Short mmCIF file of C-alpha atoms in Angstrom, two decimals:
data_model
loop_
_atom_site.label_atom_id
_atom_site.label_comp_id
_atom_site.label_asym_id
_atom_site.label_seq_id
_atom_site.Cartn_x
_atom_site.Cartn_y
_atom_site.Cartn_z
CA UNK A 1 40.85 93.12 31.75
CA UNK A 2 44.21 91.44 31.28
CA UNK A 3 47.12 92.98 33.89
CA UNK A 4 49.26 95.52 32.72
CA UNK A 5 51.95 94.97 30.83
CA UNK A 6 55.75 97.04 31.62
CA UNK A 7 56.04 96.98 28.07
CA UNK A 8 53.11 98.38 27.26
CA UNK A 9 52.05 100.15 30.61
CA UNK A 10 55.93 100.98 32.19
CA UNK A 11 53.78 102.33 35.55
CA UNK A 12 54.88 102.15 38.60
CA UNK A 13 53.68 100.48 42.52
CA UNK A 14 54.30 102.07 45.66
CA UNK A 15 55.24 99.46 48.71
CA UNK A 16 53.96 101.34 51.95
CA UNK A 17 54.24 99.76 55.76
CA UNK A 18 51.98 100.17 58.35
CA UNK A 19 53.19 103.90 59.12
CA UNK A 20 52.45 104.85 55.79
CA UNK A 21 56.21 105.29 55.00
CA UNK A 22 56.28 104.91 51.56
CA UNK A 23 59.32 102.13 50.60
CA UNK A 24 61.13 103.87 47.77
CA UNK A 25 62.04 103.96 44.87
CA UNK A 26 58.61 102.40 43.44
CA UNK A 27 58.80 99.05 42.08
CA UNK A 28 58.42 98.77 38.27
CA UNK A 29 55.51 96.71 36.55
CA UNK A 30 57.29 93.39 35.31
CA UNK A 31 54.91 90.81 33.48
CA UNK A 32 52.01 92.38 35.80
CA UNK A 33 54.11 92.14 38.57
CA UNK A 34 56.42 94.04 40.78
CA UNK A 35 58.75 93.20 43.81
CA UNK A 36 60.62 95.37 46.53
CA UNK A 37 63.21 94.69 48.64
CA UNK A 38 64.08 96.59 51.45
CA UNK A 39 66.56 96.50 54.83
CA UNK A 40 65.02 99.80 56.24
CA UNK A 41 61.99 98.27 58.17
CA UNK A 42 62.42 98.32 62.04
CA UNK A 43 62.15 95.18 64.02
CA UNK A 44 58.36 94.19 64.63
CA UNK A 45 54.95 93.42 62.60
CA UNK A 46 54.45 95.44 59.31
CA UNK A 47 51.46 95.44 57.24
CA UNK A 48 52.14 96.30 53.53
CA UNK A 49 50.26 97.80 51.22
CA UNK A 50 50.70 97.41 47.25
CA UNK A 51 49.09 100.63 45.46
CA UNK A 52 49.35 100.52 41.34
CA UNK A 53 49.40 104.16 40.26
CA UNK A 54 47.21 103.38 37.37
CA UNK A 55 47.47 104.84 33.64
CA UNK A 56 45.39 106.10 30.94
CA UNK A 57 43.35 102.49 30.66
CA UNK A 58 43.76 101.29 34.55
CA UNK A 59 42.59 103.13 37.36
CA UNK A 60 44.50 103.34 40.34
CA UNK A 61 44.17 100.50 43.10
CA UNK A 62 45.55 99.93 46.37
CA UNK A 63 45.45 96.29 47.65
CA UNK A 64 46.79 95.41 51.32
CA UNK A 65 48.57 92.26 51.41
CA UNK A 66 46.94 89.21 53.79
CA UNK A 67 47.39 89.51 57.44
CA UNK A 68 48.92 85.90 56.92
CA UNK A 69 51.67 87.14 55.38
CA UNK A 70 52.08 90.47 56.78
CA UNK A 71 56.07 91.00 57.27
CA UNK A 72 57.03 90.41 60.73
CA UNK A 73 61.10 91.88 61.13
CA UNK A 74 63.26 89.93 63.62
CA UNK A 75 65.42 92.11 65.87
CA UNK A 76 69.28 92.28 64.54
CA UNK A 77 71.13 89.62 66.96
CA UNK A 78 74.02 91.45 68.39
CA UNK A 79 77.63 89.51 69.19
CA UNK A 80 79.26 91.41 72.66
CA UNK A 81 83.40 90.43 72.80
CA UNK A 82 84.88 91.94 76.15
CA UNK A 83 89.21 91.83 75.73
CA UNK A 84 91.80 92.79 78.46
CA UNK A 85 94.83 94.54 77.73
CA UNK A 86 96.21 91.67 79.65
CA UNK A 87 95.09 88.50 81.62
CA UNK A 88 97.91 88.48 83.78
CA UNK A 89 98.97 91.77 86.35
CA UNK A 90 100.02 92.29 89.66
CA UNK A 91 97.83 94.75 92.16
CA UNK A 92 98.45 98.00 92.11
CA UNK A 93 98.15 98.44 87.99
CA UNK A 94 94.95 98.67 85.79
CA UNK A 95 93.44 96.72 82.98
CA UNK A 96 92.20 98.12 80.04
CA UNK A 97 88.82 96.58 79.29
CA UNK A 98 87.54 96.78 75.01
CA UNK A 99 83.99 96.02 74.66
CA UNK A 100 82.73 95.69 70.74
CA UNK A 101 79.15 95.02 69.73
CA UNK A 102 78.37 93.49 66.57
CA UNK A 103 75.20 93.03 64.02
CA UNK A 104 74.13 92.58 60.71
CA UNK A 105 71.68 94.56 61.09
CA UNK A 106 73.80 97.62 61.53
CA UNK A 107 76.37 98.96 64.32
CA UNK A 108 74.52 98.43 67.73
CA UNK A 109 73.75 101.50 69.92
CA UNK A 110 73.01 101.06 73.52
CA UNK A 111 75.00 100.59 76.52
CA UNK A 112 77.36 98.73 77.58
CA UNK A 113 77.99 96.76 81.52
CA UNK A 114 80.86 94.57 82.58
CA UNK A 115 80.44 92.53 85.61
CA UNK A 116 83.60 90.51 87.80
CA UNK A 117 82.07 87.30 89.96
CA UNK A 118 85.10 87.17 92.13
CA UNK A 119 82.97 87.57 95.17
CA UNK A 120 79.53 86.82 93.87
CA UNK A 121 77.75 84.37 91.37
CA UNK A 122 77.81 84.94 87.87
CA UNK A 123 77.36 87.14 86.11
CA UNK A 124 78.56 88.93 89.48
CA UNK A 125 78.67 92.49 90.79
CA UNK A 126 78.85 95.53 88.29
CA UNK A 127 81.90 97.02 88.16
CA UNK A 128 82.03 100.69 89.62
CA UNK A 129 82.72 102.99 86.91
CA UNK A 130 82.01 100.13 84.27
CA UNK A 131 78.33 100.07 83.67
CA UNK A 132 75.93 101.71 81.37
CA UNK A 133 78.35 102.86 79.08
CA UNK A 134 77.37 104.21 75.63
CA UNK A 135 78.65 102.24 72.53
CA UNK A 136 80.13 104.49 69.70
CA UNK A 137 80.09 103.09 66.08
CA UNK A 138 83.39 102.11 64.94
CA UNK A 139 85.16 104.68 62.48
CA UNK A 140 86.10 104.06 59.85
CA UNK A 141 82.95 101.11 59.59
CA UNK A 142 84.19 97.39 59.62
CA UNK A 143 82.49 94.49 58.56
CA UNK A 144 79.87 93.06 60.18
CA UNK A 145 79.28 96.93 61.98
CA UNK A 146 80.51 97.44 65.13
CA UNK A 147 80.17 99.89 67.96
CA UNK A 148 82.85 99.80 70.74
CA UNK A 149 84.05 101.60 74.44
CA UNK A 150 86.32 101.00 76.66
CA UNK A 151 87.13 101.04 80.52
CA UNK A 152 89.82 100.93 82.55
CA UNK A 153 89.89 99.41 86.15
CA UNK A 154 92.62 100.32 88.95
CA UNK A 155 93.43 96.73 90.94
CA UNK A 156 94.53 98.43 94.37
CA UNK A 157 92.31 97.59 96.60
CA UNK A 158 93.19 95.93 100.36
CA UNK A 159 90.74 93.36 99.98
CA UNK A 160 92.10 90.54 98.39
CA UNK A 161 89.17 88.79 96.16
CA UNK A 162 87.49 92.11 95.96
CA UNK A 163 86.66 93.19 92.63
CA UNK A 164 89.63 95.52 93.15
CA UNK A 165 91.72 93.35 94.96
CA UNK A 166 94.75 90.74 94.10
CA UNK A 167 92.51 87.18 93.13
CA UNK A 168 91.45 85.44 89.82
CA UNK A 169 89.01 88.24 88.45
CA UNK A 170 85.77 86.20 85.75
CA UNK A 171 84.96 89.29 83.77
CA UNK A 172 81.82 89.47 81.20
CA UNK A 173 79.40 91.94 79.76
CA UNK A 174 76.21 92.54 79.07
CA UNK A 175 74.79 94.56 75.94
CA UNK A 176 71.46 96.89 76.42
CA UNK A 177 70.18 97.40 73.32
CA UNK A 178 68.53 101.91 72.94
CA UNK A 179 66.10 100.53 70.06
CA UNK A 180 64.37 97.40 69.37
CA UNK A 181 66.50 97.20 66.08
CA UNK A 182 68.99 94.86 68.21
CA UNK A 183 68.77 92.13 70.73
CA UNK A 184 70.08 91.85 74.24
CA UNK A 185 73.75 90.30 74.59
CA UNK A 186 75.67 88.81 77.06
CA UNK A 187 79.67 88.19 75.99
CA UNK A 188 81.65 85.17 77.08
CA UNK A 189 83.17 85.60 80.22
CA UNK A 190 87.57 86.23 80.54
CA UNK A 191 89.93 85.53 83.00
CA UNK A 192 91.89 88.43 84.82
CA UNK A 193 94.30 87.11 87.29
CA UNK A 194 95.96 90.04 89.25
CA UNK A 195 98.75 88.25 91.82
CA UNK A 196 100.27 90.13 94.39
CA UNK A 197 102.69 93.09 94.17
CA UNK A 198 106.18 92.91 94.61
CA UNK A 199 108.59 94.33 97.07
CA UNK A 200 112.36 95.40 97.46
CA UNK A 201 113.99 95.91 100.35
CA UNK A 202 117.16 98.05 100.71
CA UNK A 203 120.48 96.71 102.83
CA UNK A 204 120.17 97.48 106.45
CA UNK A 205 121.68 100.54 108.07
CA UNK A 206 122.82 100.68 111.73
CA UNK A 207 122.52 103.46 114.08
CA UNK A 208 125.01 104.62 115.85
CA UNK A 209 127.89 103.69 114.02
CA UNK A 210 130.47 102.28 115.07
CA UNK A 211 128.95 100.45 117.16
CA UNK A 212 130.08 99.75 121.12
CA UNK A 213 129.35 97.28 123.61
CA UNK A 214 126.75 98.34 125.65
CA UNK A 215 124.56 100.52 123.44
CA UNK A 216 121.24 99.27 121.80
CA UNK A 217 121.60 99.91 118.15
CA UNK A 218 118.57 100.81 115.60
CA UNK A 219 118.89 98.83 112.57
CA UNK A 220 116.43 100.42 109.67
CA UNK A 221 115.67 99.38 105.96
CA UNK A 222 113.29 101.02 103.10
CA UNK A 223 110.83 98.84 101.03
CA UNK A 224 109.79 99.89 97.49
CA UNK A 225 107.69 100.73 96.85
CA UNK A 226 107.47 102.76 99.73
CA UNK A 227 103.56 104.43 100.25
CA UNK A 228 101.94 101.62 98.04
CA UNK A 229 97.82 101.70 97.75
CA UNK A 230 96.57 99.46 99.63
CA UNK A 231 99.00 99.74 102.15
CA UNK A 232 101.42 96.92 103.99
CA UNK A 233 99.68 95.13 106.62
CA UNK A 234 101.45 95.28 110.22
CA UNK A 235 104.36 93.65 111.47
CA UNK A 236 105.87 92.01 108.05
CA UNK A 237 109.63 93.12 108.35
CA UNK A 238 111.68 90.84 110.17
CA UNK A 239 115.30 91.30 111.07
CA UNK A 240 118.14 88.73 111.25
CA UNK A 241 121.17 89.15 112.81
CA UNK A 242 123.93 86.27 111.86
CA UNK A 243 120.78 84.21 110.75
CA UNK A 244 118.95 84.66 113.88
CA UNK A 245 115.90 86.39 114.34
CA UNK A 246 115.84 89.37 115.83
CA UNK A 247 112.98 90.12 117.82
CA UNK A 248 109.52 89.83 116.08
CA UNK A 249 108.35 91.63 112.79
CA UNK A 250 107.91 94.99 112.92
CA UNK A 251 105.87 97.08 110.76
CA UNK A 252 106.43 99.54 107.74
CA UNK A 253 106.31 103.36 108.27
CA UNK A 254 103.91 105.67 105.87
CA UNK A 255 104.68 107.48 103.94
CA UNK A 256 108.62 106.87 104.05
CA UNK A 257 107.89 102.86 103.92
CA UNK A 258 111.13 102.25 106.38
CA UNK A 259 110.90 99.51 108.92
CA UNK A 260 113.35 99.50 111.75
CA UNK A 261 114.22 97.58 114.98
CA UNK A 262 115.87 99.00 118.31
CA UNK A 263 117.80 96.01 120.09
CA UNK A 264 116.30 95.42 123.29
CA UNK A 265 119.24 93.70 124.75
CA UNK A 266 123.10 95.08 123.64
CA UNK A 267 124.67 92.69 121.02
CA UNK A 268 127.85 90.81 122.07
CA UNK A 269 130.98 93.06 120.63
CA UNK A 270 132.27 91.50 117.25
CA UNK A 271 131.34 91.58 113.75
CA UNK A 272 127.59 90.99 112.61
CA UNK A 273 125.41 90.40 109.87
CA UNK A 274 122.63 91.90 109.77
CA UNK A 275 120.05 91.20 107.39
CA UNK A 276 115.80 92.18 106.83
CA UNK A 277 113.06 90.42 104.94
CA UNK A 278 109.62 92.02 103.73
CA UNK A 279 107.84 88.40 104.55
CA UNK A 280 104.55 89.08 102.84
CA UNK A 281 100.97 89.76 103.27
CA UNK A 282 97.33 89.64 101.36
CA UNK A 283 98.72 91.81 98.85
CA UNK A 284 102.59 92.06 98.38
CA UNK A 285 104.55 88.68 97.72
CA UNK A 286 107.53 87.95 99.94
CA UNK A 287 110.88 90.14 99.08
CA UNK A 288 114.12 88.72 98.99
CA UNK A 289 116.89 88.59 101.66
CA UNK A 290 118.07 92.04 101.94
CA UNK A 291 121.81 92.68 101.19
CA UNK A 292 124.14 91.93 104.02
CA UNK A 293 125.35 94.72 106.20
CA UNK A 294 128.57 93.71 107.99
CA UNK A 295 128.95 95.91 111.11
CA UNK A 296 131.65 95.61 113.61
CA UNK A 297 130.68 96.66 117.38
CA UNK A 298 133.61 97.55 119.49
CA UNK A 299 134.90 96.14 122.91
CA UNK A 300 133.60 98.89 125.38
CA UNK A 301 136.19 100.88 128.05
CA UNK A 302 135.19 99.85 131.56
CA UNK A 303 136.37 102.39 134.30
CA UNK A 304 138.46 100.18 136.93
CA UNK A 305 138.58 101.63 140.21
CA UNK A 306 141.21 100.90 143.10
CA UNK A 307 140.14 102.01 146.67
CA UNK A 308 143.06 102.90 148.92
CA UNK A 309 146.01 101.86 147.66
CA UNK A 310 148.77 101.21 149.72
CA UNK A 311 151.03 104.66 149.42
CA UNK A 312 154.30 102.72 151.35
CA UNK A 313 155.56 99.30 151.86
CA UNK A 314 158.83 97.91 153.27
CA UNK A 315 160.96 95.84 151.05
CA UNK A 316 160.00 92.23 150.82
CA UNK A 317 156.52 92.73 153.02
CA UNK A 318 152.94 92.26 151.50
CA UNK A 319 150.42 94.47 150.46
CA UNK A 320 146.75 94.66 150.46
CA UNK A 321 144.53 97.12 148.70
CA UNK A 322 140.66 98.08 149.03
CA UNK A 323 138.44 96.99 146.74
CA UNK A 324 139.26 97.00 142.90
CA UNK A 325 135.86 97.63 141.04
CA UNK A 326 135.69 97.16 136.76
CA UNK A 327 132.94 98.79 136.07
CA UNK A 328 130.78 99.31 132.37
CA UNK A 329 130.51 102.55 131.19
CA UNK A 330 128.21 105.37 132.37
CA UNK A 331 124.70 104.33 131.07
CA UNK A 332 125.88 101.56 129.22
CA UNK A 333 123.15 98.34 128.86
CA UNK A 334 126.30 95.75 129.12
CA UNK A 335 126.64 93.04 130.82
CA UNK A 336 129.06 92.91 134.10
CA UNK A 337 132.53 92.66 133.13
CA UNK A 338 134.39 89.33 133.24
CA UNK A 339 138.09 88.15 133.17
CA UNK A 340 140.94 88.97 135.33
CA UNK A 341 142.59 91.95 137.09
CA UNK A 342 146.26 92.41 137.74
CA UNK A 343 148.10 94.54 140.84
CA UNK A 344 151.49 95.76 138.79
CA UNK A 345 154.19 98.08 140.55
CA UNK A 346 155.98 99.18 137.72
CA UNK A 347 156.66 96.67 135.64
CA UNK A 348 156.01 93.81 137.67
CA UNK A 349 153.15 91.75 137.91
CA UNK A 350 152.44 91.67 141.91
CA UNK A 351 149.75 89.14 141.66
CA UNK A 352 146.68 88.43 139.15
CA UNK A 353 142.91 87.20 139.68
CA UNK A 354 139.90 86.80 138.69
CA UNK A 355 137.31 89.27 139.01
CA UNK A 356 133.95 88.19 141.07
CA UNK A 357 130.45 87.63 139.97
CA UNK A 358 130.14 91.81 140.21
CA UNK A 359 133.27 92.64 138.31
CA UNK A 360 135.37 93.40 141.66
CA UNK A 361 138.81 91.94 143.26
CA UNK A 362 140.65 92.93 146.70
CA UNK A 363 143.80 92.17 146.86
CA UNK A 364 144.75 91.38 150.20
CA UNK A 365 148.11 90.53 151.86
CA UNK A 366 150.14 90.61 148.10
CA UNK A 367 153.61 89.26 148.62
CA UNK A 368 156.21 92.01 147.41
CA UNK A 369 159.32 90.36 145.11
CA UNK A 370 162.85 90.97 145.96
CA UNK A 371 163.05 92.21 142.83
CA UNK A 372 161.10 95.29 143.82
CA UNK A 373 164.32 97.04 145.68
CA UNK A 374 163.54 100.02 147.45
CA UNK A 375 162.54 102.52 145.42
CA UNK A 376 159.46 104.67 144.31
CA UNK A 377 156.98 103.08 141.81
CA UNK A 378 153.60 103.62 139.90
CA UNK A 379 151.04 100.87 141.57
CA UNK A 380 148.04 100.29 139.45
CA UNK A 381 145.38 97.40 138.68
CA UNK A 382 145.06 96.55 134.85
CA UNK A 383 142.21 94.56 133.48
CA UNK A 384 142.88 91.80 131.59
CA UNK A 385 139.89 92.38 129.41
CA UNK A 386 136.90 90.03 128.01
CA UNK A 387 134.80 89.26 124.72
CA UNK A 388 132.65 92.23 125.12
CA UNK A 389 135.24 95.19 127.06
CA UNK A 390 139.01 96.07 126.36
CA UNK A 391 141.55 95.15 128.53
CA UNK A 392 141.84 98.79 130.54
CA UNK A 393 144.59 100.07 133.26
CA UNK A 394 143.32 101.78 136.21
CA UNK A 395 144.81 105.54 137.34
CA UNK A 396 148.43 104.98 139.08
CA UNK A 397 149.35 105.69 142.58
CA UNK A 398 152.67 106.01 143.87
CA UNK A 399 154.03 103.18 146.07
CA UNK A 400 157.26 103.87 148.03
CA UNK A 401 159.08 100.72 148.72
CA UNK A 402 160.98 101.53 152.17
CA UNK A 403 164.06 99.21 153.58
CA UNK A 404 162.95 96.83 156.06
#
């Protein structure tokens, strides 16, 4: 018999695969002939069966179509993009990570991985908290479909070149398909640089103030941030003091993130600058030169001392006293007391000299003026002072000049 007609037999063929899912709607006769097209097969090998439902002169046939071409379905290649909310940070801040998977052959499900060779060859380590994530189809749908997620990964770690650390940071991601509709993916890898944190430092303080020759003074600063995560590393505060370094670096305090310095040795009376620098570590960069503190330290009062002064002398005779001690101040750190001492009755200078190596004088065998009639007077030493102490009178005695 001659093949149906559609305009004289308008029947219908059913397409089935090879799980008897019948492709719908059924193809109409055309010429004898009828074609289907369809996007809903899953990836794989179908066989396909053509079945003519037959009419009132042809009976119903089912024919399967050659194993040669049987329809074989390719899996939907997938495209995997992985974009950071920046390329460039500092630690101590996070990235945003967007991962979108895309396909033709609809929006891919699965999960998700990134990976960060920092440390390791590529692709590198999985990130913690960054792996097997589920894809969610984009909403509203965009062209070619897409499914997307994101993560978001804290830099603050103390190990710089550590996935969490400061370092250059070669990000990528791999794609695990859930069906066999869609292929495997890997996306091209990005760049993540995350440089090191910086650091203020306050102007110095000094403590106590004002300051006085002969006491060790505490100089202190704060850094900002002040209880960062990782924390500073030891000894990375140094002090200056008129330019000079004072001491060695000392370390940073948690959680108040001061740093302070005790003077070992009492600095010289005067003014000073004082200055502090955060001088950097794995993970902060180097701060600037803190302000300038100007602090003034005071000339200390010694205590100067006369041992037996003479009480009486006859007019025009000499004089001699015990031993005139200049002495630093009770648990003062100074050094001995330089300069000179003076023996004054009155008003007038009896004799001057310097002091000795320990800060002491005698005065022995002082030639009295004729000036200095006979009369009652106030004897006393007065030192003359130095760089470091003020010039400083001793307690008076009374000297009784008698007629010779």
């Amino acid at each position: 018999r001659r093949p149906p007609r559609s305009t004289l037999f308008p029947y219908t063929t059913l397409f089935r695969s090879t799980n008897s899912v019948v492709l719908t709607p059924n193809a109409l006769l055309v010429s004898g002939s009828a074609s289907y097209q369809t996007a809903a097969l899953s990836p794989g090998t179908h066989a396909v069966t053509a079945t003519y439902s037959g009419d009132t002169n042809f009976n119903t046939v089912s024919i399967a179509v050659p194993q040669a071409i049987q329809q074989k379905v390719q899996a939907g290649n997938v495209t995997l993009t992985v974009t950071p909310s920046t390329n460039s940070t500092s630690l101590n801040t996070s990235v945003v990570y967007t991962i979108v998977a895309s396909s033709a052959a609809g929006a891919p499900q699965g999960t998700v991985s990134l990976f960060d060779s920092i440390a390791s060859p590529s692709p590198g380590a999985g990130i913690t908290g960054c792996t097997s994530l589920p894809l969610a189809i984009l909403v509203p749908p965009v062209d070619p479909p897409s499914s997307s997620v994101t993560c978001t990964v804290a830099y603050n770690s103390s190990s710089a070149g550590s996935i969490f650390g400061a370092g250059t940071h070669i990000v990528s991601g791999q794609y695990a398909p859930s069906a066999p509709t869609w292929t495997t993916a890997g996306s091209p890898a990005v760049t993540v640089t995350v440089g090191k944190s910086p650091v203020t430092i306050s102007q110095p303080t000094a403590s106590p103030a004002p300051g006085s020759y002969g006491t060790n003074l505490t100089y202190a600063v704060t850094l900002t941030p002040a209880n960062p995560s990782p924390a500073y590393q030891a000894n990375t505060v140094q002090f200056y003091d008129n330019g000079t370094p004072l001491g060695s670096a000392v370390s940073v305090a948690t959680p108040s993130g001061t740093a302070s310095i005790t003077t070992s040795t009492p600095p010289a009376a005067g003014t000073h600058t004082i200055t502090a620098q955060f001088i950097g570590d794995l993970n902060y960069t180097q701060s600037l030169v803190s302000a300038n503190l100007v602090f003034t330290i005071n000339k200390a009062t010694p205590t100067v001392t006369v041992l037996t002064p003479p009480a009486t002398a006859q007019y025009v005779s000499q004089i001699s006293t015990g031993l005139v001690t200049v002495a630093p101040p009770a648990l003062s750190g100074g050094i001995t007391p330089t300069g000179s001492v003076s023996l004054i009755a009155g008003t007038t200078v009896l004799a001057t000299s310097p002091l000795v190596s320990n800060g002491t004088y005698t005065f022995a065998n002082v030639q009295l003026p004729a000036s200095l009639t006979v009369a009652n007077y106030n004897l006393y030493v007065q030192y003359g002072g130095d760089s470091n102490y003020a010039a400083t009178p001793s307690v008076t005695s009374p000297l009784a000049v008698t007629p010779t």
